[in-house]
PDB file of C-alpha atoms in Angstrom:
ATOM      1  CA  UNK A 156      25.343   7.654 -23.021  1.00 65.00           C
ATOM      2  CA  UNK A 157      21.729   7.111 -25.224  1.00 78.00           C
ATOM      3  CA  UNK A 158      21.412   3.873 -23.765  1.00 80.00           C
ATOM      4  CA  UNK A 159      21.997   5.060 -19.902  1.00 74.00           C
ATOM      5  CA  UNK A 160      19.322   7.070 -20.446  1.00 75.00           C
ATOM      6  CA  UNK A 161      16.851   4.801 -21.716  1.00 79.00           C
ATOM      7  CA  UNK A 162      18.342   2.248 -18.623  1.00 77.00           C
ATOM      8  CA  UNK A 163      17.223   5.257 -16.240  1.00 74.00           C
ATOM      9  CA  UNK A 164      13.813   6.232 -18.112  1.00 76.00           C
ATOM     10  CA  UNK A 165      12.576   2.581 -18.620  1.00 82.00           C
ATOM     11  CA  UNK A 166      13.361   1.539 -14.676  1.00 80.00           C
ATOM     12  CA  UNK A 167      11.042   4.787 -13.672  1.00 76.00           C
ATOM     13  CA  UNK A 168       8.244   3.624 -16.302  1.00 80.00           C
ATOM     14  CA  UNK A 169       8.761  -0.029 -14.650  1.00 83.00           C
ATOM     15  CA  UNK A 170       8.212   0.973 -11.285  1.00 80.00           C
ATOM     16  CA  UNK A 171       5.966   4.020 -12.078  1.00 77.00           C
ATOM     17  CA  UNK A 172       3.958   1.753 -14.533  1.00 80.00           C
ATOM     18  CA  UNK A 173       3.440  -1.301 -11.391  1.00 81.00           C
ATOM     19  CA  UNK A 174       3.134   1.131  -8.671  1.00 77.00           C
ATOM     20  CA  UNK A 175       0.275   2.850 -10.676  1.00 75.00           C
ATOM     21  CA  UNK A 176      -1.660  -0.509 -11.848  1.00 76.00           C
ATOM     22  CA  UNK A 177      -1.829  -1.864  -8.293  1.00 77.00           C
ATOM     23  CA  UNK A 178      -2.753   0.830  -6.625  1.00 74.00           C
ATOM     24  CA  UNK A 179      -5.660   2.010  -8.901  1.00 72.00           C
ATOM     25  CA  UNK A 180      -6.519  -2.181  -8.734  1.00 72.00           C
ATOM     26  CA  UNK A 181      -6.706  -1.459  -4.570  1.00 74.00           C
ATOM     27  CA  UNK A 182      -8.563   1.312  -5.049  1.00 72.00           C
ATOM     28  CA  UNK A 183     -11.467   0.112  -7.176  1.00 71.00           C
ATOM     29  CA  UNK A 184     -11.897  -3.271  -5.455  1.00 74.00           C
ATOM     30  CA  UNK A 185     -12.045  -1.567  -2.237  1.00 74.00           C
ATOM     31  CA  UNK A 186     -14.546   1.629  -3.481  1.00 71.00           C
ATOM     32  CA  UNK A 187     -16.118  -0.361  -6.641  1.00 67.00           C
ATOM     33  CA  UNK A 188     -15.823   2.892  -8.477  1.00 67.00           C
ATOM     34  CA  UNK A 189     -13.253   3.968 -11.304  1.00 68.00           C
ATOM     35  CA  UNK A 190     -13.962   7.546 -10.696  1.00 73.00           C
ATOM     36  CA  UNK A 191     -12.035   7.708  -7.109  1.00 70.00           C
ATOM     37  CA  UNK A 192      -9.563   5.229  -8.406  1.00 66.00           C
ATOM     38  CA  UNK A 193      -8.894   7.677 -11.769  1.00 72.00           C
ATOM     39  CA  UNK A 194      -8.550  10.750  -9.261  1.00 76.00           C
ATOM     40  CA  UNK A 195      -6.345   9.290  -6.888  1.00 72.00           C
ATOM     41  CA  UNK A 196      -3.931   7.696 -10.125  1.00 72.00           C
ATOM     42  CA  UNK A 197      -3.923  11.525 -11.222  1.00 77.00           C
ATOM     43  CA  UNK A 198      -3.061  13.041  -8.203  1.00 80.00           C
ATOM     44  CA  UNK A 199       0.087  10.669  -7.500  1.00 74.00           C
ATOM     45  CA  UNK A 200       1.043  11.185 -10.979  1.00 74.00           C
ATOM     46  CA  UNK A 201       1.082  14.856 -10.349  1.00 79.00           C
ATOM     47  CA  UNK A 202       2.961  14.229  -7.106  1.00 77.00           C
ATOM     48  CA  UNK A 203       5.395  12.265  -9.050  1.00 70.00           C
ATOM     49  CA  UNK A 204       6.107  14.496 -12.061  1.00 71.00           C
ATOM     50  CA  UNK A 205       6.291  17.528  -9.514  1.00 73.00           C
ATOM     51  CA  UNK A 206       8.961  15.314  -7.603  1.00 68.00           C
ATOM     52  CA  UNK A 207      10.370  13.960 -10.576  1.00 64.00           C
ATOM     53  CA  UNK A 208      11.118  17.745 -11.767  1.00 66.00           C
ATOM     54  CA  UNK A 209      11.924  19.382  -8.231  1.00 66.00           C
ATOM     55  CA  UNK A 210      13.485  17.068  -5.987  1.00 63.00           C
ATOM     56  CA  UNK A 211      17.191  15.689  -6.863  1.00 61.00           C
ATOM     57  CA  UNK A 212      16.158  12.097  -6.753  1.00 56.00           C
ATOM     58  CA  UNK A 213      19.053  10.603  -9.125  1.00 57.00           C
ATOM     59  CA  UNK A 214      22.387  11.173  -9.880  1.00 59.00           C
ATOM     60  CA  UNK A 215      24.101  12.660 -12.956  1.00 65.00           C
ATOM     61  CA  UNK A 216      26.537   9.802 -13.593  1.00 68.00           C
ATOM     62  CA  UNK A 217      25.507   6.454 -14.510  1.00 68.00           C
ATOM     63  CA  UNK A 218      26.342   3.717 -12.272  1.00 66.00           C
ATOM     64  CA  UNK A 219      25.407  -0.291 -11.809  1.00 68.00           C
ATOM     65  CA  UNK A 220      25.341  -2.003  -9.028  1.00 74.00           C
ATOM     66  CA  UNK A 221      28.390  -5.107  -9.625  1.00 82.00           C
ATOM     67  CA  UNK A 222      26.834  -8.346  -9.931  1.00 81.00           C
ATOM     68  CA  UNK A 223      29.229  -9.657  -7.561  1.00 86.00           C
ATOM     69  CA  UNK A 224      27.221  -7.717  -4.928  1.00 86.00           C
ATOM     70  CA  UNK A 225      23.761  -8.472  -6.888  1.00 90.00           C
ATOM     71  CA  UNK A 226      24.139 -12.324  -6.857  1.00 93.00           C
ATOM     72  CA  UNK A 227      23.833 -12.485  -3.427  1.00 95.00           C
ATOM     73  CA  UNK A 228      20.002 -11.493  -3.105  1.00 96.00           C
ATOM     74  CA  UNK A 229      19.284 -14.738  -4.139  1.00 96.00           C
ATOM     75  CA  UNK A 230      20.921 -15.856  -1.068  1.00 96.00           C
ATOM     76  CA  UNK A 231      18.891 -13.527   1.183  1.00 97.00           C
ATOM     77  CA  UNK A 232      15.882 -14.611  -0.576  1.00 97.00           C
ATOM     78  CA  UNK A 233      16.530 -18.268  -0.420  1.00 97.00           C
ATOM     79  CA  UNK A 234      17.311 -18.160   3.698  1.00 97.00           C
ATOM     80  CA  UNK A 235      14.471 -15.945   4.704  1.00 97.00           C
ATOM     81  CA  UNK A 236      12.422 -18.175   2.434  1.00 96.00           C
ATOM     82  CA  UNK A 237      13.452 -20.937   4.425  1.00 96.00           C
ATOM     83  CA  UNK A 238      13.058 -19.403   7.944  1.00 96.00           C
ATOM     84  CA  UNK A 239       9.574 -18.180   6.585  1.00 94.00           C
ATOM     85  CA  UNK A 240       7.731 -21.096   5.640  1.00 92.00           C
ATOM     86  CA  UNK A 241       9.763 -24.384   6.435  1.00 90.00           C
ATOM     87  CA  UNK A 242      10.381 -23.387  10.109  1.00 93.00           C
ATOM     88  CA  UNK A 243       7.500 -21.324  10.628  1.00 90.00           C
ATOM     89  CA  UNK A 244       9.137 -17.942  11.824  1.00 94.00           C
ATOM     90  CA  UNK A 245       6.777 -15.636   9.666  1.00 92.00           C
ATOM     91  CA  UNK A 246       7.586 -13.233   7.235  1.00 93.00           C
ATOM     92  CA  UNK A 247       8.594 -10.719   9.546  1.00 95.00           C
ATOM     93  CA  UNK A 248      10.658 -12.564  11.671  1.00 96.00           C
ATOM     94  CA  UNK A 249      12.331 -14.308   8.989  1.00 95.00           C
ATOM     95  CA  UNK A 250      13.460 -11.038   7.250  1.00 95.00           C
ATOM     96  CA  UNK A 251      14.549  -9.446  10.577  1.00 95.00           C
ATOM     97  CA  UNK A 252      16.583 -12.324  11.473  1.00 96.00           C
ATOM     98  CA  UNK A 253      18.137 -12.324   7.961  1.00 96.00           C
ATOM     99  CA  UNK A 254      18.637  -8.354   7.922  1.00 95.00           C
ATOM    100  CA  UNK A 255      20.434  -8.571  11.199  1.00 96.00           C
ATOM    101  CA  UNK A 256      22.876 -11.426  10.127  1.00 96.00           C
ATOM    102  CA  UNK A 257      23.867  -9.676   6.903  1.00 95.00           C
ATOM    103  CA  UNK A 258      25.009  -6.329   9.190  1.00 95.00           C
ATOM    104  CA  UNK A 259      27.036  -8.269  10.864  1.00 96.00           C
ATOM    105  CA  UNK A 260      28.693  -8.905   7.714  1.00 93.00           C
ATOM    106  CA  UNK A 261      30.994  -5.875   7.202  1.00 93.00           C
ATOM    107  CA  UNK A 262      32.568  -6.625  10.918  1.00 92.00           C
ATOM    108  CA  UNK A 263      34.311  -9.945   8.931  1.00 92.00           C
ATOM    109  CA  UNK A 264      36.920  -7.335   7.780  1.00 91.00           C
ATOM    110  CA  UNK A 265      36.062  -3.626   8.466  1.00 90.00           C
ATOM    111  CA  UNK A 266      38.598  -2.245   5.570  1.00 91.00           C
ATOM    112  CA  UNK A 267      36.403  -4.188   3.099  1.00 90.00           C
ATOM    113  CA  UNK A 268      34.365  -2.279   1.011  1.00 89.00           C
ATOM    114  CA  UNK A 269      32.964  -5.538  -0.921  1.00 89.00           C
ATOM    115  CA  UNK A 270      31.301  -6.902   2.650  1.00 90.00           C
ATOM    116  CA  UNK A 271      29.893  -3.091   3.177  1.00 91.00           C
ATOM    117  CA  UNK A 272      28.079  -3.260   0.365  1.00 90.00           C
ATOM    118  CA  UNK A 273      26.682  -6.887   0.434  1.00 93.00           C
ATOM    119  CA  UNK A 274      24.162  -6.235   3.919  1.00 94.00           C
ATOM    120  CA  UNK A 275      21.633  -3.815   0.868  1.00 92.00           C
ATOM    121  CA  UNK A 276      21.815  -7.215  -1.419  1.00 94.00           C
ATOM    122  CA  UNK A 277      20.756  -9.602   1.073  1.00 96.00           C
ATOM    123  CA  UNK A 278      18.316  -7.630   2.384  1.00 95.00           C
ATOM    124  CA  UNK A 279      16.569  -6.942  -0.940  1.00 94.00           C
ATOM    125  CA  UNK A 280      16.832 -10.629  -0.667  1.00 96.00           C
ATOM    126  CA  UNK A 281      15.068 -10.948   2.591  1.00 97.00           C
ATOM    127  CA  UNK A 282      12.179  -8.859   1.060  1.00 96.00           C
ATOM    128  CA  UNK A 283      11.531 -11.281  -1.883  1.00 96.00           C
ATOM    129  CA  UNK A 284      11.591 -14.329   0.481  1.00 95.00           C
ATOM    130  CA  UNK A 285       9.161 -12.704   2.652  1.00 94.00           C
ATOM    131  CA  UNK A 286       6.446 -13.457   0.058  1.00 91.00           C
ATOM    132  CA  UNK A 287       3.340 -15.517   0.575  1.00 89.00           C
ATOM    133  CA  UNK A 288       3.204 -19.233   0.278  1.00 87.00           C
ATOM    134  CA  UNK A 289      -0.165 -18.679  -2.129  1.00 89.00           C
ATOM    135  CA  UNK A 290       2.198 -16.294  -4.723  1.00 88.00           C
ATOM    136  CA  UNK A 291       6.078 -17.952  -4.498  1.00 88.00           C
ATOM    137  CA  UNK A 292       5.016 -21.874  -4.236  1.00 88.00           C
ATOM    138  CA  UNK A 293       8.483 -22.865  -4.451  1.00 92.00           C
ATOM    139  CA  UNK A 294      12.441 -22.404  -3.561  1.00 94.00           C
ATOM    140  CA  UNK A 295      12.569 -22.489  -7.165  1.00 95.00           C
ATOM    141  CA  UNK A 296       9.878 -19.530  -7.722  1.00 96.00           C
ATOM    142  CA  UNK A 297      11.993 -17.276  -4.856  1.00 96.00           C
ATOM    143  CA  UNK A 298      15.270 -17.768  -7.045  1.00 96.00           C
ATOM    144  CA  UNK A 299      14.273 -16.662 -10.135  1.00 97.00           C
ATOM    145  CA  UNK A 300      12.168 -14.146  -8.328  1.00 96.00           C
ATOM    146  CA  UNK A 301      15.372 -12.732  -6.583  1.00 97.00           C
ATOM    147  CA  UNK A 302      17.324 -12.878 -10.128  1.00 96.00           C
ATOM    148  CA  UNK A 303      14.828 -10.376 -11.019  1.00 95.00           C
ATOM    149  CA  UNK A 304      14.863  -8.786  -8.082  1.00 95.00           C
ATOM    150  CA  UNK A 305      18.833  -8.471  -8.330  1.00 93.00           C
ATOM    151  CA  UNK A 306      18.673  -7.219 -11.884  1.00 91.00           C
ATOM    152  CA  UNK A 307      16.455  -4.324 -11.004  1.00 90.00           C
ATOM    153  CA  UNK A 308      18.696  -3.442  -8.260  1.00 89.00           C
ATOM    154  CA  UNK A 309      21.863  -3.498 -10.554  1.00 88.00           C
ATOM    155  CA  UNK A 310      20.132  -0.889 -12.922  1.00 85.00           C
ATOM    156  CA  UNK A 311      18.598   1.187 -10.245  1.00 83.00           C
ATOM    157  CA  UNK A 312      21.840   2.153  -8.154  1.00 79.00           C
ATOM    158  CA  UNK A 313      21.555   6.022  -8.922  1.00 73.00           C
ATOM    159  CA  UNK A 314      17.629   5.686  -8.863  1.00 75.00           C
ATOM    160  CA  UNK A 315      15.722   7.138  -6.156  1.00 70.00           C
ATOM    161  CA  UNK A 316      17.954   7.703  -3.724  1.00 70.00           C
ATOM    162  CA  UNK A 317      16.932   9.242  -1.102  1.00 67.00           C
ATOM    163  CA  UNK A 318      13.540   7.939  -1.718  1.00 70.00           C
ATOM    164  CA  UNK A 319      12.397   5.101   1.191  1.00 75.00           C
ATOM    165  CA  UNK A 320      11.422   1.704   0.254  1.00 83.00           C
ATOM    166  CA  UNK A 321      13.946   0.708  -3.015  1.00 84.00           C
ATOM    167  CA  UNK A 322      14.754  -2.416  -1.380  1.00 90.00           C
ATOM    168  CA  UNK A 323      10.805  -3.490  -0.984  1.00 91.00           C
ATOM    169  CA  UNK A 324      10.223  -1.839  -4.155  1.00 89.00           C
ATOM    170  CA  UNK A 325      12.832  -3.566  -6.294  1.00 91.00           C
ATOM    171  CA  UNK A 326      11.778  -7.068  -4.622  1.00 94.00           C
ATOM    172  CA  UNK A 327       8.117  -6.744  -5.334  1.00 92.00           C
ATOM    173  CA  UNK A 328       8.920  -6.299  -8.903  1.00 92.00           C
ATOM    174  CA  UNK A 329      11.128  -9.303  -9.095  1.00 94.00           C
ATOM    175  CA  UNK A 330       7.741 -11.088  -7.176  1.00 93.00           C
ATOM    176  CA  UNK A 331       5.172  -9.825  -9.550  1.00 91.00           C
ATOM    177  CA  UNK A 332       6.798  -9.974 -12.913  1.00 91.00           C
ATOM    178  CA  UNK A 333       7.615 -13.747 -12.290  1.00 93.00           C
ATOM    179  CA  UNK A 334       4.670 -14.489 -10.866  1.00 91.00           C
ATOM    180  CA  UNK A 335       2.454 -13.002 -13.750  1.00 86.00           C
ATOM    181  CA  UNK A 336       5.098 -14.815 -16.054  1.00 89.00           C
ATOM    182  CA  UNK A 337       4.529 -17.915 -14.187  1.00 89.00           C
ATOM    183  CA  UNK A 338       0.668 -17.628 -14.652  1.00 85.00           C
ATOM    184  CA  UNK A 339       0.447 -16.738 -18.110  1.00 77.00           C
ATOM    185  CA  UNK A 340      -1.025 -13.721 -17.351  1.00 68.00           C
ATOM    186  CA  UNK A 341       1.901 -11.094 -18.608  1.00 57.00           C
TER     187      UNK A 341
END
């Protein structure tokens, strides 16, 4: 039970941690200040912790996502990759194009639950192939990108739920951590 907890508390720092570090990097580029970008850190942290405490974000149980349904966000990562930058559809596009396949999934066998839940893989997938040619040079980059990706989004199944943007959120930390790995600079 110990170790559930510290699952649930370190995915929260993760993601609290990232979320924080960009944004206050946004703000002072864009106001060349760190006064503004110190205020507007502590008021999201106050939004957070009165969220955190208020709001029913989480479950009580603890619960993974299966890693058969995790290994395919490599897959959605992979084809919207592809669509993206070999045949030119965008980012956009790509993911759209990839999203709407992987409904279409679950119609296969409607009794399945397996093929209900594999749509929310592939599109976490989608988001990580999305990425910009100048941060994921490679097919390569986007797997191990989505392997992250995937791993958050095994540990985070009773995280934030109700909360918009997991999906995005989960894939942009698979993006960032590898990419900082990849560049020596984490």
């Amino acid at each position: 039970m110990r170790i559930h907890k510290s699952i649930r508390f370190l995915m929260v720092l993760i993601v609290l941690f990232v979320q924080l570090a960009f944004l206050s990097l946004i703000i002072k580029e864009y106001y060349h200040t760190n006064r503004i970008a110190f205020i507007a850190i502590s008021l999201v942290v106050l939004f957070l912790l009165f969220s955190v405490k208020y709001l029913d974000l989480h479950h009580k149980e603890y619960a993974y996502e299966k890693l058969s349904v995790v290994v395919w966000v490599p897959v959605g990562a992979v084809i919207c990759y592809l669509l993206n930058i070999h045949y030119g559809l965008g980012s956009v596009l790509a993911a759209g194009i990839v999203g709407t396949i992987a409904s279409f999934l679950p119609l296969i066998n409607k009794k399945s639950i397996y093929l209900k839940q594999v749509p929310t893989s592939i599109y976490c997938g989608a988001f990580v192939g999305m990425s910009s040619t100048e941060i994921s040079t490679s097919v390569g980059f986007v797997m191990i990108a989505a392997m992250v990706a995937g791993v958050f989004l095994l540990l985070s199944k009773n995280l934030f739920i109700g909360v918009g943007g997991k999906l995005g959120t989960m894939a942009f930390l698979g993006v960032i951590i590898v990419y900082l790995l990849s560049t020596n600079l984490l």
